[in-house]
XYZ file of C-alpha atoms in Angstrom:
548
model
C 27.377 35.992 4.144
C 30.262 37.031 6.584
C 31.248 33.892 7.639
C 34.220 33.625 5.632
C 34.697 37.438 5.456
C 38.390 37.319 7.123
C 39.418 34.859 4.275
C 38.367 37.617 1.682
C 40.646 40.401 2.747
C 44.456 40.571 1.753
C 47.308 40.803 4.040
C 49.047 44.141 3.356
C 52.678 43.574 3.098
C 55.701 45.912 2.490
C 58.033 44.369 -0.065
C 60.297 47.327 -0.167
C 60.683 51.037 -0.135
C 57.045 52.160 -1.468
C 56.265 48.958 -2.614
C 53.318 46.877 -1.223
C 51.483 43.715 -1.781
C 47.556 43.123 -1.365
C 48.187 39.184 -0.892
C 44.817 37.214 -1.109
C 44.100 33.669 0.339
C 41.120 33.825 -2.268
C 40.368 37.075 -4.053
C 37.288 35.885 -5.530
C 35.766 35.582 -2.034
C 35.275 39.083 -2.518
C 33.108 39.491 -5.386
C 31.273 36.117 -4.743
C 29.835 37.249 -1.791
C 29.008 40.564 -2.659
C 27.345 39.303 -5.783
C 25.370 36.420 -3.838
C 24.522 39.189 -0.875
C 22.958 41.491 -3.221
C 20.846 38.436 -5.133
C 19.489 37.292 -1.857
C 18.265 41.405 -1.353
C 16.895 41.668 -4.563
C 14.890 38.399 -4.231
C 16.881 36.614 -7.115
C 18.341 34.070 -4.741
C 15.994 31.822 -2.321
C 16.990 29.856 0.866
C 18.361 26.438 -0.632
C 18.274 27.343 -4.131
C 20.673 26.358 -7.082
C 23.491 28.299 -8.405
C 24.887 27.765 -11.816
C 27.971 29.487 -13.492
C 30.532 28.664 -15.751
C 33.907 28.815 -14.228
C 37.230 26.612 -14.302
C 39.031 28.600 -11.687
C 38.642 30.505 -8.585
C 35.365 32.052 -8.521
C 34.147 28.875 -9.102
C 35.751 27.784 -5.805
C 34.802 30.920 -3.849
C 31.205 29.935 -5.047
C 31.639 26.314 -3.592
C 32.843 27.594 -0.450
C 30.138 29.834 -0.011
C 27.406 27.365 -1.189
C 28.825 24.986 1.562
C 28.627 27.529 4.363
C 24.980 28.798 3.400
C 23.381 25.805 2.126
C 23.062 26.288 -1.616
C 23.330 23.824 -4.126
C 26.105 24.482 -7.130
C 26.338 23.534 -10.883
C 29.481 24.525 -12.381
C 30.341 24.031 -16.153
C 34.091 23.960 -16.990
C 36.297 22.253 -19.676
C 39.654 20.863 -20.032
C 41.197 24.066 -18.491
C 39.987 22.842 -15.157
C 43.007 21.220 -13.060
C 42.608 18.312 -11.414
C 43.099 19.264 -7.896
C 40.630 21.915 -8.418
C 38.296 19.563 -9.851
C 38.796 16.707 -6.585
C 38.084 19.780 -4.220
C 34.903 21.273 -6.063
C 33.335 17.147 -6.071
C 34.304 17.217 -2.051
C 32.499 20.343 -1.592
C 29.587 18.540 -3.437
C 29.499 20.666 -6.363
C 28.037 19.273 -9.629
C 30.867 19.582 -12.062
C 30.172 19.327 -15.643
C 33.533 18.959 -17.535
C 33.159 19.343 -21.619
C 35.744 18.103 -23.565
C 34.558 19.219 -26.872
C 34.400 23.041 -27.840
C 31.661 24.442 -30.024
C 31.691 24.733 -33.684
C 32.740 28.381 -34.428
C 32.716 29.592 -30.523
C 35.466 27.320 -28.724
C 34.857 26.197 -25.148
C 33.602 29.513 -23.876
C 30.616 29.368 -26.217
C 30.110 25.502 -25.634
C 30.192 26.170 -21.629
C 27.287 28.732 -22.100
C 25.240 26.222 -24.385
C 25.718 23.988 -21.623
C 25.182 26.416 -18.909
C 21.600 27.664 -20.781
C 20.562 23.970 -20.482
C 20.753 23.751 -16.711
C 19.223 27.166 -16.375
C 16.271 26.159 -18.281
C 16.040 22.862 -16.357
C 16.587 23.865 -12.858
C 13.676 25.649 -11.657
C 14.450 28.700 -9.299
C 18.197 28.809 -10.082
C 20.488 31.898 -9.688
C 23.249 32.708 -12.506
C 25.845 35.024 -11.174
C 27.061 36.077 -14.445
C 30.041 37.602 -12.854
C 31.851 38.633 -16.352
C 29.027 40.820 -17.007
C 27.497 41.448 -13.098
C 28.075 45.163 -12.381
C 28.218 44.025 -8.547
C 31.691 42.379 -9.476
C 33.821 45.557 -9.437
C 31.601 47.038 -7.089
C 32.464 44.778 -4.482
C 36.213 46.138 -4.821
C 35.331 49.566 -2.839
C 36.111 47.636 0.283
C 39.511 46.787 -0.868
C 39.952 50.257 -2.292
C 39.153 51.561 1.346
C 41.492 48.981 3.044
C 44.364 49.856 0.929
C 43.887 53.593 1.979
C 43.354 52.862 5.418
C 46.688 50.635 5.569
C 48.985 52.366 2.980
C 47.517 56.003 2.657
C 48.116 58.234 -0.596
C 48.972 55.344 -3.548
C 50.730 56.675 -6.617
C 50.285 53.347 -8.739
C 48.207 50.304 -8.793
C 49.238 46.749 -10.605
C 47.500 43.712 -10.912
C 46.192 41.023 -13.568
C 43.268 41.495 -15.395
C 40.839 38.818 -15.936
C 37.115 39.445 -15.317
C 37.870 43.277 -14.891
C 36.554 43.297 -11.305
C 39.611 43.890 -9.071
C 41.489 46.020 -10.915
C 38.829 48.270 -12.573
C 36.922 48.256 -9.653
C 39.608 48.991 -7.293
C 41.101 51.654 -9.488
C 37.785 53.777 -9.891
C 37.437 53.917 -6.044
C 40.794 54.734 -5.467
C 40.578 57.626 -7.956
C 38.007 59.179 -5.984
C 40.721 60.566 -3.305
C 43.734 60.090 -5.634
C 42.621 61.356 -9.117
C 46.213 60.894 -10.299
C 46.533 57.319 -9.689
C 48.524 55.412 -12.392
C 46.933 52.043 -13.121
C 48.769 49.020 -14.771
C 46.955 46.073 -15.833
C 49.104 43.009 -16.276
C 48.090 40.450 -19.228
C 49.896 37.499 -20.977
C 50.214 37.302 -24.897
C 47.838 35.723 -26.993
C 45.108 37.072 -24.329
C 42.196 39.205 -26.327
C 41.700 41.541 -23.250
C 43.833 44.307 -24.735
C 43.913 43.808 -28.159
C 46.221 40.548 -28.776
C 44.979 37.922 -31.317
C 43.511 34.786 -29.546
C 45.379 31.726 -29.291
C 46.728 28.962 -27.059
C 48.054 29.855 -23.773
C 49.329 28.076 -20.623
C 49.533 30.746 -18.390
C 46.637 29.682 -15.747
C 44.359 32.198 -14.696
C 45.984 34.924 -16.937
C 44.378 34.488 -19.914
C 41.176 35.226 -22.058
C 39.329 34.414 -25.239
C 36.787 36.802 -24.443
C 36.823 40.308 -23.454
C 34.190 40.722 -20.348
C 31.674 43.334 -20.169
C 33.449 44.330 -16.472
C 36.977 45.153 -18.249
C 36.701 48.853 -18.571
C 39.752 49.816 -20.604
C 39.633 53.496 -19.717
C 40.911 52.717 -16.229
C 44.242 51.768 -17.404
C 47.197 54.077 -18.172
C 49.882 51.327 -19.075
C 49.496 47.334 -19.921
C 52.166 44.983 -19.498
C 52.194 41.534 -21.077
C 54.546 38.691 -19.778
C 55.173 35.339 -21.410
C 54.370 32.229 -19.368
C 57.875 31.706 -18.857
C 58.664 35.315 -17.526
C 55.510 35.001 -15.245
C 56.559 31.583 -13.627
C 60.233 33.003 -12.614
C 58.845 35.992 -11.361
C 56.224 33.831 -8.843
C 59.490 31.916 -8.036
C 61.367 35.304 -7.163
C 58.460 36.417 -5.322
C 58.665 33.108 -3.027
C 62.203 33.030 -2.794
C 62.774 36.719 -1.792
C 59.575 37.662 0.196
C 58.365 34.058 1.462
C 55.108 34.899 -0.446
C 53.797 31.349 -2.041
C 51.550 32.764 -4.582
C 49.993 32.050 -7.751
C 51.652 32.917 -11.402
C 49.025 36.048 -11.668
C 50.542 37.541 -8.653
C 54.047 36.684 -9.873
C 53.666 38.502 -13.412
C 52.207 41.536 -11.462
C 55.052 41.636 -9.034
C 57.436 41.869 -11.435
C 55.721 45.107 -13.189
C 55.047 46.283 -9.951
C 58.842 46.003 -8.785
C 60.183 47.401 -12.146
C 58.145 50.335 -11.546
C 58.745 51.473 -8.131
C 62.404 51.167 -9.098
C 62.053 53.488 -11.913
C 59.863 55.804 -9.492
C 61.752 56.397 -6.074
C 59.859 58.127 -3.361
C 56.172 56.915 -5.055
C 53.949 54.247 -3.505
C 52.646 51.290 -5.409
C 50.771 48.886 -4.814
C 50.234 45.219 -6.494
C 47.606 42.829 -6.075
C 48.481 38.661 -5.669
C 44.967 37.226 -6.045
C 45.323 33.716 -4.886
C 48.159 31.531 -3.170
C 50.296 28.877 -4.744
C 48.966 26.003 -3.753
C 46.891 25.000 -6.617
C 50.021 25.401 -8.908
C 52.302 23.271 -6.744
C 52.410 20.112 -9.523
C 52.605 22.528 -12.163
C 54.283 26.182 -11.480
C 56.229 25.136 -8.478
C 57.147 21.617 -10.148
C 60.499 21.739 -11.970
C 59.953 18.727 -14.142
C 56.924 20.648 -15.454
C 58.577 23.679 -16.046
C 61.117 22.154 -18.294
C 58.606 21.659 -20.692
C 57.376 25.391 -20.578
C 58.821 27.359 -23.677
C 61.705 29.862 -23.050
C 61.539 28.504 -19.211
C 65.593 28.093 -19.437
C 65.919 30.957 -22.089
C 66.783 34.872 -21.402
C 64.247 36.343 -19.437
C 63.675 40.249 -20.103
C 64.422 42.327 -16.927
C 62.930 45.497 -18.526
C 59.643 45.853 -20.776
C 60.086 46.425 -24.795
C 57.409 49.432 -25.420
C 55.338 48.354 -28.563
C 53.611 50.571 -30.979
C 50.565 48.655 -30.736
C 48.807 45.998 -28.677
C 48.090 43.815 -31.439
C 51.881 43.063 -32.234
C 53.020 39.812 -31.843
C 54.824 39.686 -28.425
C 57.694 37.327 -27.844
C 58.731 38.564 -24.244
C 57.982 41.419 -21.643
C 56.173 44.164 -23.584
C 54.375 47.320 -22.413
C 52.175 49.737 -24.122
C 50.984 53.000 -23.173
C 47.231 52.727 -23.093
C 46.513 56.288 -21.980
C 42.870 55.480 -20.431
C 41.406 54.928 -23.531
C 38.504 52.383 -24.808
C 39.799 49.257 -26.794
C 38.235 50.768 -30.087
C 40.201 54.090 -29.723
C 43.802 52.240 -29.258
C 43.013 49.455 -31.951
C 41.507 52.160 -34.728
C 43.341 53.660 -37.484
C 42.184 56.327 -39.772
C 40.619 54.677 -42.489
C 38.803 55.633 -45.858
C 34.940 55.799 -45.090
C 34.195 56.081 -48.548
C 34.419 52.539 -48.870
C 30.876 51.929 -47.893
C 28.056 53.342 -49.679
C 25.241 55.636 -48.456
C 21.685 54.739 -49.941
C 17.830 56.068 -49.207
C 16.124 52.669 -48.832
C 13.378 53.549 -51.465
C 16.471 54.193 -54.013
C 18.641 51.300 -53.024
C 19.065 49.778 -56.517
C 18.029 46.439 -55.055
C 15.408 44.452 -57.017
C 12.076 45.894 -55.235
C 9.515 43.216 -54.273
C 5.726 43.031 -55.751
C 4.418 46.457 -55.311
C 1.206 44.973 -53.787
C 3.312 42.868 -51.094
C 5.401 45.870 -50.104
C 2.993 48.296 -50.078
C 0.811 46.398 -47.632
C 3.727 45.688 -45.457
C 4.832 49.545 -45.439
C 1.059 50.375 -44.304
C 1.500 47.947 -41.484
C 4.364 49.714 -40.154
C 3.269 53.032 -40.990
C -0.190 52.752 -39.683
C -0.324 50.395 -36.986
C 3.328 51.581 -35.315
C 3.394 55.136 -36.869
C 3.003 56.809 -33.565
C 5.493 54.773 -32.258
C 8.691 55.267 -34.792
C 7.785 59.108 -35.671
C 11.384 59.876 -35.818
C 12.585 63.416 -34.872
C 13.193 66.363 -37.484
C 17.181 65.698 -37.132
C 16.289 61.787 -37.534
C 13.998 61.700 -40.325
C 17.051 62.181 -42.932
C 18.747 59.122 -41.644
C 19.701 56.897 -44.206
C 21.673 53.541 -43.984
C 25.019 52.930 -45.021
C 26.352 49.371 -45.844
C 29.563 48.108 -44.793
C 32.068 45.671 -45.258
C 33.527 43.392 -42.322
C 36.870 45.379 -42.412
C 34.975 48.928 -41.824
C 35.367 48.996 -38.065
C 37.133 52.353 -38.082
C 34.010 53.835 -39.944
C 32.236 53.280 -36.641
C 34.855 53.516 -33.844
C 34.076 56.968 -32.749
C 30.769 55.881 -31.616
C 31.452 55.611 -27.975
C 28.503 54.879 -25.009
C 28.252 55.568 -21.532
C 29.558 53.241 -19.145
C 26.346 51.987 -18.030
C 25.665 51.006 -21.339
C 28.907 49.625 -22.196
C 27.846 46.383 -20.175
C 25.064 45.356 -22.513
C 26.983 45.252 -25.749
C 30.188 43.669 -27.311
C 32.917 46.359 -28.016
C 33.242 47.069 -31.657
C 36.864 45.132 -32.323
C 34.753 42.208 -30.732
C 31.653 42.679 -33.271
C 34.173 42.947 -36.389
C 36.629 40.223 -35.326
C 33.327 38.314 -35.321
C 32.192 39.305 -38.528
C 35.645 38.985 -40.401
C 36.322 35.466 -38.732
C 32.232 34.370 -39.803
C 32.036 31.492 -41.929
C 28.255 32.658 -42.807
C 29.325 36.179 -43.801
C 27.044 36.397 -46.893
C 24.312 36.077 -44.082
C 25.341 39.043 -41.958
C 24.995 42.548 -42.972
C 26.517 45.697 -40.878
C 25.408 48.982 -41.499
C 26.094 52.403 -40.099
C 22.970 54.925 -39.603
C 23.982 58.405 -41.397
C 22.651 61.766 -41.124
C 24.209 64.434 -43.180
C 27.273 62.134 -44.092
C 27.876 62.033 -40.344
C 27.742 58.313 -39.000
C 25.439 58.336 -35.749
C 24.745 54.830 -35.099
C 25.642 50.843 -36.124
C 23.585 47.658 -36.274
C 24.117 44.137 -37.482
C 21.703 42.078 -39.001
C 21.507 38.526 -39.561
C 19.864 35.807 -41.248
C 19.732 32.267 -42.361
C 22.465 30.050 -41.207
C 23.802 33.199 -39.150
C 20.715 33.177 -37.034
C 21.438 32.908 -33.435
C 20.266 30.065 -31.417
C 17.242 31.795 -29.655
C 15.861 32.810 -33.142
C 12.865 31.270 -34.928
C 13.469 30.003 -38.471
C 13.109 32.595 -41.171
C 13.430 35.444 -39.575
C 15.905 38.510 -39.420
C 17.370 39.401 -36.127
C 18.916 42.797 -35.162
C 22.572 42.919 -33.300
C 25.043 45.133 -31.476
C 22.725 48.212 -31.795
C 24.317 51.220 -30.721
C 23.997 54.841 -31.015
C 26.851 57.136 -30.066
C 26.416 59.118 -26.847
C 26.812 62.215 -28.474
C 23.914 61.726 -30.888
C 21.678 60.252 -27.909
C 18.112 61.526 -27.407
C 17.447 62.590 -30.825
C 15.499 59.668 -31.952
C 18.160 57.649 -33.663
C 17.413 54.708 -31.514
C 13.913 54.429 -32.976
C 14.938 55.634 -36.279
C 17.111 52.210 -36.468
C 14.424 50.218 -35.935
C 12.446 51.973 -38.846
C 15.277 51.571 -41.197
C 16.191 48.062 -40.218
C 12.300 47.080 -40.666
C 12.450 49.138 -44.505
C 15.712 47.315 -45.252
C 14.016 43.908 -44.538
C 10.632 45.048 -46.831
C 12.861 46.041 -49.620
C 15.360 43.289 -49.654
C 13.731 40.378 -48.038
C 10.191 40.840 -48.566
C 8.781 37.476 -47.481
C 10.442 37.771 -44.337
C 7.501 38.367 -41.739
C 9.198 38.685 -38.560
C 12.079 40.792 -36.943
C 13.470 39.605 -33.557
C 16.320 40.621 -31.044
C 17.429 40.050 -27.538
C 17.755 42.686 -24.928
C 19.147 42.149 -21.654
C 16.494 42.054 -18.721
C 18.613 44.859 -16.828
C 18.738 46.965 -20.075
C 15.416 49.160 -19.287
C 16.213 51.882 -21.403
C 16.956 49.983 -24.159
C 13.798 47.732 -23.553
C 11.796 50.741 -23.502
C 13.277 51.926 -26.755
C 12.474 48.755 -28.600
C 9.123 48.446 -27.317
C 8.341 52.115 -28.032
C 9.092 51.022 -31.708
C 6.754 48.158 -31.776
C 8.684 45.223 -30.676
C 6.735 42.851 -28.361
C 7.847 40.749 -25.570
C 7.685 36.798 -27.045
C 7.910 35.458 -23.266
C 11.133 33.460 -24.274
C 14.373 34.103 -22.412
C 17.853 33.444 -23.779
C 20.666 32.994 -20.846
C 23.790 34.674 -23.041
C 27.429 35.242 -22.298
C 26.327 39.273 -20.800
C 23.064 37.886 -18.595
C 19.587 36.890 -19.178
C 18.026 38.049 -22.105
C 14.258 38.588 -23.079
C 13.646 37.773 -26.672
C 11.681 40.686 -28.468
C 9.803 40.490 -32.016
C 8.378 42.842 -34.508
C 5.826 41.241 -36.639
C 6.065 43.101 -40.462
C 3.168 41.807 -41.704
C -0.120 39.587 -41.295
C -0.337 36.095 -42.367
C -2.565 37.270 -45.415
C -0.504 39.984 -46.183
C 2.344 36.909 -46.476
C 0.364 35.018 -48.631
C -0.539 37.733 -51.099
């Protein structure tokens, strides 16, 4: 798929002494082409097949251009963030564009788009979903950009760029740090974008905003994070055009402002900044004075230096920065707290009302008999108990880090606890830590009744966000979590007969743990925000036992 390869490569332009810009026509062509090529190689994308994706921006346009070149059909699900000029262009490229006008209850437009996308994935035979927010081939594609920058610029001291799906900055930084381990990486974001810990809110800065944290955003690549308001980004975009003749989009303008500041503070160092797209899409907005007059702060004082903040969750009123220090989002956001708020209890003496002995005994025998070999814990794991957590106990489990290959399959803990705090059915969501000798080694959430996900059958309990810290793995704690969760259901929900979960089709290790713990594949498939998932279930008792 190389007919458009010349369009996916940036022009490398020296903007000042040691300051370089990687100026793209449409940067998303690079990961889109790479993802589709890998899908063809793996047999996931057939000739003439349909591609389905949720996008309101440049990745959708990149897919449309590639589909027009290679004869694929494309369905895009968008919302009101899709501007009319891009919509027109997509339609002219024979894309089926489904624009939603109502957000999902509790999940906003992102959830509504995923729900509609799931509908298309079920209805269209032989389809392929790129899932670029979680597809590991997205950041992998930028090895090509890193190679080009090394060839053209030589040794690079600093990389600056906007952060969206995480592909460009995380991928490029990863590969540049192979020859240049001291590379200083700066991510550029906007206030009220959740990517780096800001509270979610309304934004007008096109393509530099996020209401979700994609799994491809690896926070450990960033040394600094800068936030620019929309007015600051737009002013910088005009300056880039005025001073250098580069007609770029607003994310490029924001990145230029930060890179130019860093370059002036570090003479003799080489800094490269990424400009993801050209400005033609924004001619009636960012480059239109009448429209700009309606932007808050457009005619007010613009900061020429960033203000350092103590925490990324602070309210930001102008250009701000934070020393991220190559840490995870959990490490940055967490503060010490009293872990004693949670209560540790062996399930056999939990103090809750016990089910009738005959029902409990029959169902325990079902687990201990039919699945005994599968879930026998190691000697270290036998002493594990559950500790009930509140929705504010984020810090109690914040130390449970995962290896990079595992992180792509689970939500970050700050997102999990944010969802718990904002839930409208918190009485049916039960977060637990797994404790051994007063040491927290794992975490999961159980859901029931109105908190059940859409893929779950009525009357079941579902497992979510299971993680065992990398420091505690290979000790049987994954299987122990299954046993403890099943025992909690037996003790506290004796009439629930089925225990269900969803596992990503690419997460081979987790699926093996679940299946060796007694879970079976139902044959059902769910298309979630981190990719296609198989639905597994654990039968806690037989029909006769339920009736007893």
